[in-house]
Short mmCIF file of C-alpha atoms in Angstrom, two decimals:
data_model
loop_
_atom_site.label_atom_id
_atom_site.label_comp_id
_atom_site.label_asym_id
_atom_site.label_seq_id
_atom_site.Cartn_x
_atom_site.Cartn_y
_atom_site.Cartn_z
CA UNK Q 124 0.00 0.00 0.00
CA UNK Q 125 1.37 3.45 -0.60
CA UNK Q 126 3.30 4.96 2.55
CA UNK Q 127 -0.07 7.95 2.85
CA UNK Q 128 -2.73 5.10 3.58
CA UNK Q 129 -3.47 5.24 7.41
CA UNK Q 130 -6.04 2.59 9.15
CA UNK Q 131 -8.79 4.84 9.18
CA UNK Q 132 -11.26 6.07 5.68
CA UNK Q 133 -10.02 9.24 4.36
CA UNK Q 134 -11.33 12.13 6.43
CA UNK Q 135 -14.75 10.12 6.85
CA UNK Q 136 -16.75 10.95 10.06
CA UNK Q 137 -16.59 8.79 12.43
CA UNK Q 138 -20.64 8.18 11.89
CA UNK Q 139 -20.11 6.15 8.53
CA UNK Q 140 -16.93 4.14 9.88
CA UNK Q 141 -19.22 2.00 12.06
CA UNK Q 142 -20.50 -1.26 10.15
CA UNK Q 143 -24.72 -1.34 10.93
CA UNK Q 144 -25.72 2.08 10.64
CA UNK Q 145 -28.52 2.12 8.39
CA UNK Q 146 -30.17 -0.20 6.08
CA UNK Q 147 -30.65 -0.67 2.47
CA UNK Q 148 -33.42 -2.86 0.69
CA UNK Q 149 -33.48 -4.43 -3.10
CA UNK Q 150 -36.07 -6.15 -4.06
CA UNK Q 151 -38.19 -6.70 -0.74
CA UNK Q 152 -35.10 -7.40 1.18
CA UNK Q 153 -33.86 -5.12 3.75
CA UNK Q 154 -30.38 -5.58 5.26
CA UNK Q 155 -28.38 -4.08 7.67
CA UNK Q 156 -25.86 -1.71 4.91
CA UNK Q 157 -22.07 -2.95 4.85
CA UNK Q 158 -19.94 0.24 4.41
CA UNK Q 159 -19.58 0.70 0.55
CA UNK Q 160 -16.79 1.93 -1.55
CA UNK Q 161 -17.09 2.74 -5.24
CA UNK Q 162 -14.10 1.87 -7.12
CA UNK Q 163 -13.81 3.56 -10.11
CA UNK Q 164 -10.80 2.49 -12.44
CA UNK Q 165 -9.21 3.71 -15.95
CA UNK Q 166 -10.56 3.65 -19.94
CA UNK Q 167 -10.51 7.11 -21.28
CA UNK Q 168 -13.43 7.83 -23.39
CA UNK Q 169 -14.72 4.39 -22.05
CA UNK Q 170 -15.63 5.75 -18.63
CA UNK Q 171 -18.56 6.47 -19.40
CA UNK Q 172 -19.90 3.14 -18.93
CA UNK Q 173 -19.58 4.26 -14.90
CA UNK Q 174 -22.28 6.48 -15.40
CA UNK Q 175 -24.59 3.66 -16.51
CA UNK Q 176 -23.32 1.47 -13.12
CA UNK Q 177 -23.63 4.68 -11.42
CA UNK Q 178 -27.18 5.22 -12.59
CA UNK Q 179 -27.87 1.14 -11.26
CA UNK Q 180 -26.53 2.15 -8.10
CA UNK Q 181 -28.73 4.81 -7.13
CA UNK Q 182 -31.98 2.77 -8.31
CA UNK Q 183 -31.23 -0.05 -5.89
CA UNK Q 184 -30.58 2.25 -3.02
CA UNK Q 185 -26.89 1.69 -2.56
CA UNK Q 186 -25.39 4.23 0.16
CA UNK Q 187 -21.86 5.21 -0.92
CA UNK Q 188 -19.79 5.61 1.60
CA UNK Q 189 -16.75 6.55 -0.49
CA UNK Q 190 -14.83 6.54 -3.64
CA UNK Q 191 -11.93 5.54 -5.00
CA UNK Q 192 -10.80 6.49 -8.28
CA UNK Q 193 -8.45 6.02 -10.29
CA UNK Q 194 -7.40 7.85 -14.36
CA UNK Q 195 -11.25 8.71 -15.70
CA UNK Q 196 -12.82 7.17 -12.67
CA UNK Q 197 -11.38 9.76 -10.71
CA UNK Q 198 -13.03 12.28 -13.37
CA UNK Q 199 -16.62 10.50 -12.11
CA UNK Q 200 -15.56 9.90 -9.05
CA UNK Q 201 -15.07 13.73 -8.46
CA UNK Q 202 -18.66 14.32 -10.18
CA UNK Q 203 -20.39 11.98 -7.90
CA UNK Q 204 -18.89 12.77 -4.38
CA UNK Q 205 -19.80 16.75 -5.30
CA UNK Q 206 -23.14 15.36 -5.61
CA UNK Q 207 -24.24 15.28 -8.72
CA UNK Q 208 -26.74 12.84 -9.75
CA UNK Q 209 -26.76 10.28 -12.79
CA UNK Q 210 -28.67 12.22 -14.58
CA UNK Q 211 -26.65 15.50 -14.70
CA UNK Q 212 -23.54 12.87 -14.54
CA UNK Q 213 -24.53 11.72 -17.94
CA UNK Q 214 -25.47 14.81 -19.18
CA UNK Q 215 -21.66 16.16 -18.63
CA UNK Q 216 -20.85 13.33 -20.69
CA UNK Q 217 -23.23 13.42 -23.19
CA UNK Q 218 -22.27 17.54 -24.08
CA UNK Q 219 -18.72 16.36 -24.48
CA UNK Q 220 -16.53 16.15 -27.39
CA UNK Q 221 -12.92 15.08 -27.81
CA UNK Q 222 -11.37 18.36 -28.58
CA UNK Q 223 -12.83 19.48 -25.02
CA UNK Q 224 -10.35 17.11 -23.90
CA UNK Q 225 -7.28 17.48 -26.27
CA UNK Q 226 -7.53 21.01 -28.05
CA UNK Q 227 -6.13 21.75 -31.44
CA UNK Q 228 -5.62 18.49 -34.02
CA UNK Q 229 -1.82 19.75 -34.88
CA UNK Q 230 -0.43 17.90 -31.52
CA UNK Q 231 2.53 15.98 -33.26
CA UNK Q 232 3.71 19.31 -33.51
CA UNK Q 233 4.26 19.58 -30.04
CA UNK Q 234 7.09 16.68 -30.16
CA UNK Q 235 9.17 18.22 -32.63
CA UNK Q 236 9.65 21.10 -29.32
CA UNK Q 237 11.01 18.63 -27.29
CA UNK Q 238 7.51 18.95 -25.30
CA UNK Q 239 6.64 15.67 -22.93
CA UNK Q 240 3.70 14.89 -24.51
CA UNK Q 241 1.42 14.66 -27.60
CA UNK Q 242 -1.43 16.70 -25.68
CA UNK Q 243 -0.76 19.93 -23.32
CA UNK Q 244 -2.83 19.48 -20.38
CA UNK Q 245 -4.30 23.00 -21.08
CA UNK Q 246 -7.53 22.00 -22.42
CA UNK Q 247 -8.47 19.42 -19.93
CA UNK Q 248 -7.45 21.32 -16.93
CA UNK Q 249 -10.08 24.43 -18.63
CA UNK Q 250 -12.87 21.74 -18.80
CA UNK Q 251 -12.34 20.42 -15.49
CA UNK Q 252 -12.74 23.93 -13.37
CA UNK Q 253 -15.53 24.33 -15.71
CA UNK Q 254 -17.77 21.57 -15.14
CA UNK Q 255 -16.65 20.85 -11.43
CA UNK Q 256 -19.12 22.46 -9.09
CA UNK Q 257 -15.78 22.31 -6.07
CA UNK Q 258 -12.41 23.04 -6.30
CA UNK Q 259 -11.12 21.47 -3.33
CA UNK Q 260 -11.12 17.22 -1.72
CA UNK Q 261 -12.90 19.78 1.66
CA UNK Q 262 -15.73 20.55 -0.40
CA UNK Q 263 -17.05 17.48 -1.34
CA UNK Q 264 -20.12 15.67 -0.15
CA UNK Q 265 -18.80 12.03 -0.41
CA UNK Q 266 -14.61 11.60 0.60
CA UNK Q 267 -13.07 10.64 -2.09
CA UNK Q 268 -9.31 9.66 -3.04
CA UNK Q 269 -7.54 9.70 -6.76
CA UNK Q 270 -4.88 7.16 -7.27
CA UNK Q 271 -1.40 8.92 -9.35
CA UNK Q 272 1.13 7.16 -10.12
CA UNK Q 273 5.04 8.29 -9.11
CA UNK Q 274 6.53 8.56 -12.62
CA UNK Q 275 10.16 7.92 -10.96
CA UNK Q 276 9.39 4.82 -8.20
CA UNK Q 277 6.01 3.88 -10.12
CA UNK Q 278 4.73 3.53 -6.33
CA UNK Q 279 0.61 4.39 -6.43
CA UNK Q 280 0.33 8.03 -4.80
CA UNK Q 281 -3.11 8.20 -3.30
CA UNK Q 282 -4.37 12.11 -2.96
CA UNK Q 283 -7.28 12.85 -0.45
CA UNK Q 284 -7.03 16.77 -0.21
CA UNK Q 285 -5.61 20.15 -1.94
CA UNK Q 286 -6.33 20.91 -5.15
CA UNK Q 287 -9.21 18.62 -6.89
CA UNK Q 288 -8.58 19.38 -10.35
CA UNK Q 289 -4.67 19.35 -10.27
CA UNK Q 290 -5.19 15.65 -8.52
CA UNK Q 291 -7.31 14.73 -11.24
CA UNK Q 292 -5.13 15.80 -13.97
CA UNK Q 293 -2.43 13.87 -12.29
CA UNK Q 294 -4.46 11.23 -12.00
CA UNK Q 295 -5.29 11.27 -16.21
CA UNK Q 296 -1.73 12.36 -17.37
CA UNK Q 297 -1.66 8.84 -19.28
CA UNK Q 298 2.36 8.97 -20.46
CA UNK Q 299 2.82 9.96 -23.62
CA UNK Q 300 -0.27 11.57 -25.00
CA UNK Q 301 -0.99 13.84 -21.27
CA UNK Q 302 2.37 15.67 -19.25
CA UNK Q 303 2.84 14.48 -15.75
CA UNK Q 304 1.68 17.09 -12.95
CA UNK Q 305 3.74 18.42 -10.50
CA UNK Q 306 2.76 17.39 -7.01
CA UNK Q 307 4.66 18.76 -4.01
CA UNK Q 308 8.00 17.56 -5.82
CA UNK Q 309 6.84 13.98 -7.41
CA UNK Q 310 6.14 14.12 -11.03
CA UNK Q 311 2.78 12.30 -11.19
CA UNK Q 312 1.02 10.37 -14.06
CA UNK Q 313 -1.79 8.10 -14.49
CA UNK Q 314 -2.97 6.29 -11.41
CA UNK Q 315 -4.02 3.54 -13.79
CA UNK Q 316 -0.36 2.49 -14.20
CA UNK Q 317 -0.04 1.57 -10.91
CA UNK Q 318 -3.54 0.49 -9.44
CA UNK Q 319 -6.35 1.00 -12.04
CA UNK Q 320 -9.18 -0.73 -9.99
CA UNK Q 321 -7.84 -0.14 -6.80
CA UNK Q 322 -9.97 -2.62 -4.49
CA UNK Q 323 -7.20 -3.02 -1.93
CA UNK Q 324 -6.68 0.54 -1.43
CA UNK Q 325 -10.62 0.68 -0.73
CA UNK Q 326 -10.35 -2.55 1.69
CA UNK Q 327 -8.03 -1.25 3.35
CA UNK Q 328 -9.86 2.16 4.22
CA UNK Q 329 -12.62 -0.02 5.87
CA UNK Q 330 -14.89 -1.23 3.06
CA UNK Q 331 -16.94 -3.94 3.56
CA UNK Q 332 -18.22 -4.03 0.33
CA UNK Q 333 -16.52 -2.98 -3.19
CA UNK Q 334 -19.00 -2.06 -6.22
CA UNK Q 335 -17.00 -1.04 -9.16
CA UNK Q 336 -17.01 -1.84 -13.31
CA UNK Q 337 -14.41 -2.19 -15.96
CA UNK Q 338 -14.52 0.19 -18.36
CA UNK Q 339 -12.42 -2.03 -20.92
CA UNK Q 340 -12.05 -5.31 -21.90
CA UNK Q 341 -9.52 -7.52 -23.97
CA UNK Q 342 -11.82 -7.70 -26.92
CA UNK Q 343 -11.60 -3.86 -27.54
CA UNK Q 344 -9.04 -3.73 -30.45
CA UNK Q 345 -10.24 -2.80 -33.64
CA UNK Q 346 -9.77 -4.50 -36.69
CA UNK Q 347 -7.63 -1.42 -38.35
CA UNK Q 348 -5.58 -0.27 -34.89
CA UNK Q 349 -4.37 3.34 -34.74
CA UNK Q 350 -1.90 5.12 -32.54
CA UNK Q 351 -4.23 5.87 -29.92
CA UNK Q 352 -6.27 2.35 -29.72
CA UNK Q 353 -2.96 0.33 -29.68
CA UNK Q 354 -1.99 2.68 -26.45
CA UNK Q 355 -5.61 2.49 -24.83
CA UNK Q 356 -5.23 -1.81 -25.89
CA UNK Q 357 -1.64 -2.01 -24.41
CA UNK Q 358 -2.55 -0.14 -20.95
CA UNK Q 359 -5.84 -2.61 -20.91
CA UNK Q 360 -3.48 -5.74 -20.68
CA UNK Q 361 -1.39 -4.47 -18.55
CA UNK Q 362 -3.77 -3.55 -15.86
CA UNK Q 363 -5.90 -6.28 -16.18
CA UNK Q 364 -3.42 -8.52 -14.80
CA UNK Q 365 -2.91 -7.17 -11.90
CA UNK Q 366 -7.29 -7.15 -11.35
CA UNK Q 367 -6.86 -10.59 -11.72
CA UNK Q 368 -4.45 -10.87 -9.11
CA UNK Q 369 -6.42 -8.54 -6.70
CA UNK Q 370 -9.83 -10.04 -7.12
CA UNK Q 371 -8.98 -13.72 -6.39
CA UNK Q 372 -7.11 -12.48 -3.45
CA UNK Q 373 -10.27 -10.43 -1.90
CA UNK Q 374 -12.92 -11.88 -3.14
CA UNK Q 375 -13.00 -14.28 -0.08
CA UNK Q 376 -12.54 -11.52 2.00
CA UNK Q 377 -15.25 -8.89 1.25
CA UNK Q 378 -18.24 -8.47 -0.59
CA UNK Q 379 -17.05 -8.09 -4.57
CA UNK Q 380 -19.23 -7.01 -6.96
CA UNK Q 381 -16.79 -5.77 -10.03
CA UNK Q 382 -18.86 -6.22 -13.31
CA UNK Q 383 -17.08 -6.30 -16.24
CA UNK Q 384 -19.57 -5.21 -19.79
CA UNK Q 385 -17.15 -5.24 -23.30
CA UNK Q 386 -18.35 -1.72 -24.90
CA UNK Q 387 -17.36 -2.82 -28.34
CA UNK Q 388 -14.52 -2.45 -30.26
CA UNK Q 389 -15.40 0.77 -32.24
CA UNK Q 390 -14.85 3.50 -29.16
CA UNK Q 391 -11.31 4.48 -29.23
CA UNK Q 392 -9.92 5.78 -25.67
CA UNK Q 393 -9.62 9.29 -26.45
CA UNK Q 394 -13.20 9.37 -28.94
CA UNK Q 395 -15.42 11.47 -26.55
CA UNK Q 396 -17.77 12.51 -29.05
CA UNK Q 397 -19.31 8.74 -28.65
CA UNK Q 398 -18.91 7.93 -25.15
CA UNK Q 399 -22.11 8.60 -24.13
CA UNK Q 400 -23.85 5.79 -26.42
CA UNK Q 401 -21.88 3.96 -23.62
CA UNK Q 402 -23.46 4.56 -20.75
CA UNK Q 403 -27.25 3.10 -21.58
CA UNK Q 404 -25.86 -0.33 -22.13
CA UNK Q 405 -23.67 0.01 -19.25
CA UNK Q 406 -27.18 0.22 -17.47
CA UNK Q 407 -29.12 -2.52 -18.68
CA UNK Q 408 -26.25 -4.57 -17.86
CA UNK Q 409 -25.41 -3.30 -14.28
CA UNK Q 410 -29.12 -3.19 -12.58
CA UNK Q 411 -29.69 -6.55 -12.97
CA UNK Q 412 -26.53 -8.33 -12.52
CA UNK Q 413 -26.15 -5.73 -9.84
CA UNK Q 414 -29.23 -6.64 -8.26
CA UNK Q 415 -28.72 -10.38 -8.55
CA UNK Q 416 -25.63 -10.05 -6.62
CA UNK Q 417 -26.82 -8.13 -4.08
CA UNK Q 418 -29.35 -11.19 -3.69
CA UNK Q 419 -27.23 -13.45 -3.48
CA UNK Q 420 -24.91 -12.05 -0.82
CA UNK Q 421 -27.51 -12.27 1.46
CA UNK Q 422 -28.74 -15.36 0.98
CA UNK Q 423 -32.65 -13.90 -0.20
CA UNK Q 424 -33.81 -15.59 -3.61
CA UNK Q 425 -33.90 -13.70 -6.49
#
């Protein structure tokens, strides 16, 4: 775990660290509520398919007690725990287009100056403070923590307070196409590199219960690769692995509930003007699988 992580949830009142306080009922079954972390991990323009499991999440009733999030899931991590709701969640995606993200087409350009990367983080940082409601980790309504990634040690760097946008940026400076941020002396990039669905990280802030979706899958190349979908395909495999590794070690231990849709092959990671045909699907397939799950783990029949 990274050296920041302390035994207690990130600047959560001590009313939501106690197990039993509350209840929650799907279907006709009402249950004492396990404390709940959202885990939101990596995809780019995929993310959006956490809008759709974000949507499912509020129609059962599911209390989040925090988030965890970690490249674009810290993007709708942010947007949830300042309270939005799924429906003005998904219309921030739906309004947004690719050069909101990336700026100008002439980024090669940018190389042949010697500049880090193909994208200057300009752009994003300008959407960000314009479509946050906070600024600052204080001014949220759910805590929330964005995995980085130390570009030197590649150690995770979890951030829980400061600046919200700079932490996000950090969080989304995928190497190569986004410059790493600056953050109190450690050159940050994507927390995906390090911990893209970081379940331990919310395990070991007291959850009880991880809900989370993958917003990629091993399918997603398409048939004529490009620049851009080799990179988004190549950071896929890499991270999967280490999921792998990480559910089979807590899925005995708490209550897992990771879904994993394929969006199709045709949504590149950086092709925002079509992410939002995402997050329907995403839907259909979270409430019920979502549901059924949350059936089964206590024992009720579907």
């Amino acid at each position: 775990m990274p050296s920041q992580s302390t035994s207690q949830p990130f600047g959560v009142p001590s009313s939501l660290r106690d197990s039993g306080k509350g209840t929650e009922t799907v279907g006709n079954v009402k249950s004492t509520t396990p404390r709940t972390a959202l885990v939101l991990c990596g995809g780019g323009s995929r993310g959006a398919v956490e809008v759709g499991l974000y949507r499912a999440i509020a129609e059962l009733g599911i209390r989040i007690d925090f988030i965890v999030g970690s490249s674009i899931g810290a993007v709708n991590g942010a947007l949830i725990a300042a309270g939005l709701n799924p429906v003005e969640v998904a219309e921030q995606w739906k309004s947004l287009r690719t050069r909101d993200v990336v700026g100008s087409r002439w980024h090669l350009v940018r190389l042949l100056t010697g500049a880090p990367s193909v994208f200057s983080a300009q752009r994003l940082r300008e959407l960000l403070r314009s479509r946050l409601p906070v600024r600052s980790f204080d001014e949220l309504r759910i805590p929330l923590a964005v995995v980085a990634t130390d570009l030197e040690s590649g150690d995770a760097v979890v951030l829980t307070e400061g600046d919200l946008v700079e932490a996000i940026l950090a969080s989304t400076a995928l190497p190569g196409l986004f410059p790493p941020v600056l953050w109190q002396g450690r050159k940050l990039v994507d927390g995906g590199l390090s911990n893209n669905v970081p379940i331990d990280l919310a395990v070991a802030h007291g959850a009880q219960r991880v809900v989370g979706m993958l917003c990629g899958c091993a399918q997603c190349l398409p048939a004529r690769p490009t620049l851009i979908s080799v990179l988004g395909q190549c950071f896929a495999l890499a991270t999967n692995a280490r999921f792998r590794c990480d559910v089979r070690f807590y899925e005995s231990r708490v209550e897992l509930h990771i879904l994993e849709p394929c969006p199709g092959p045709d949504l590149e990671l950086l092709d925002f003007d079509r992410a939002w045909t995402l997050i329907e699907p995403a839907y259909q397939h979270a409430r019920p699988e979502l549901r059924k799950r949350l059936m089964e783990a206590r024992g009720a029949p579907d």
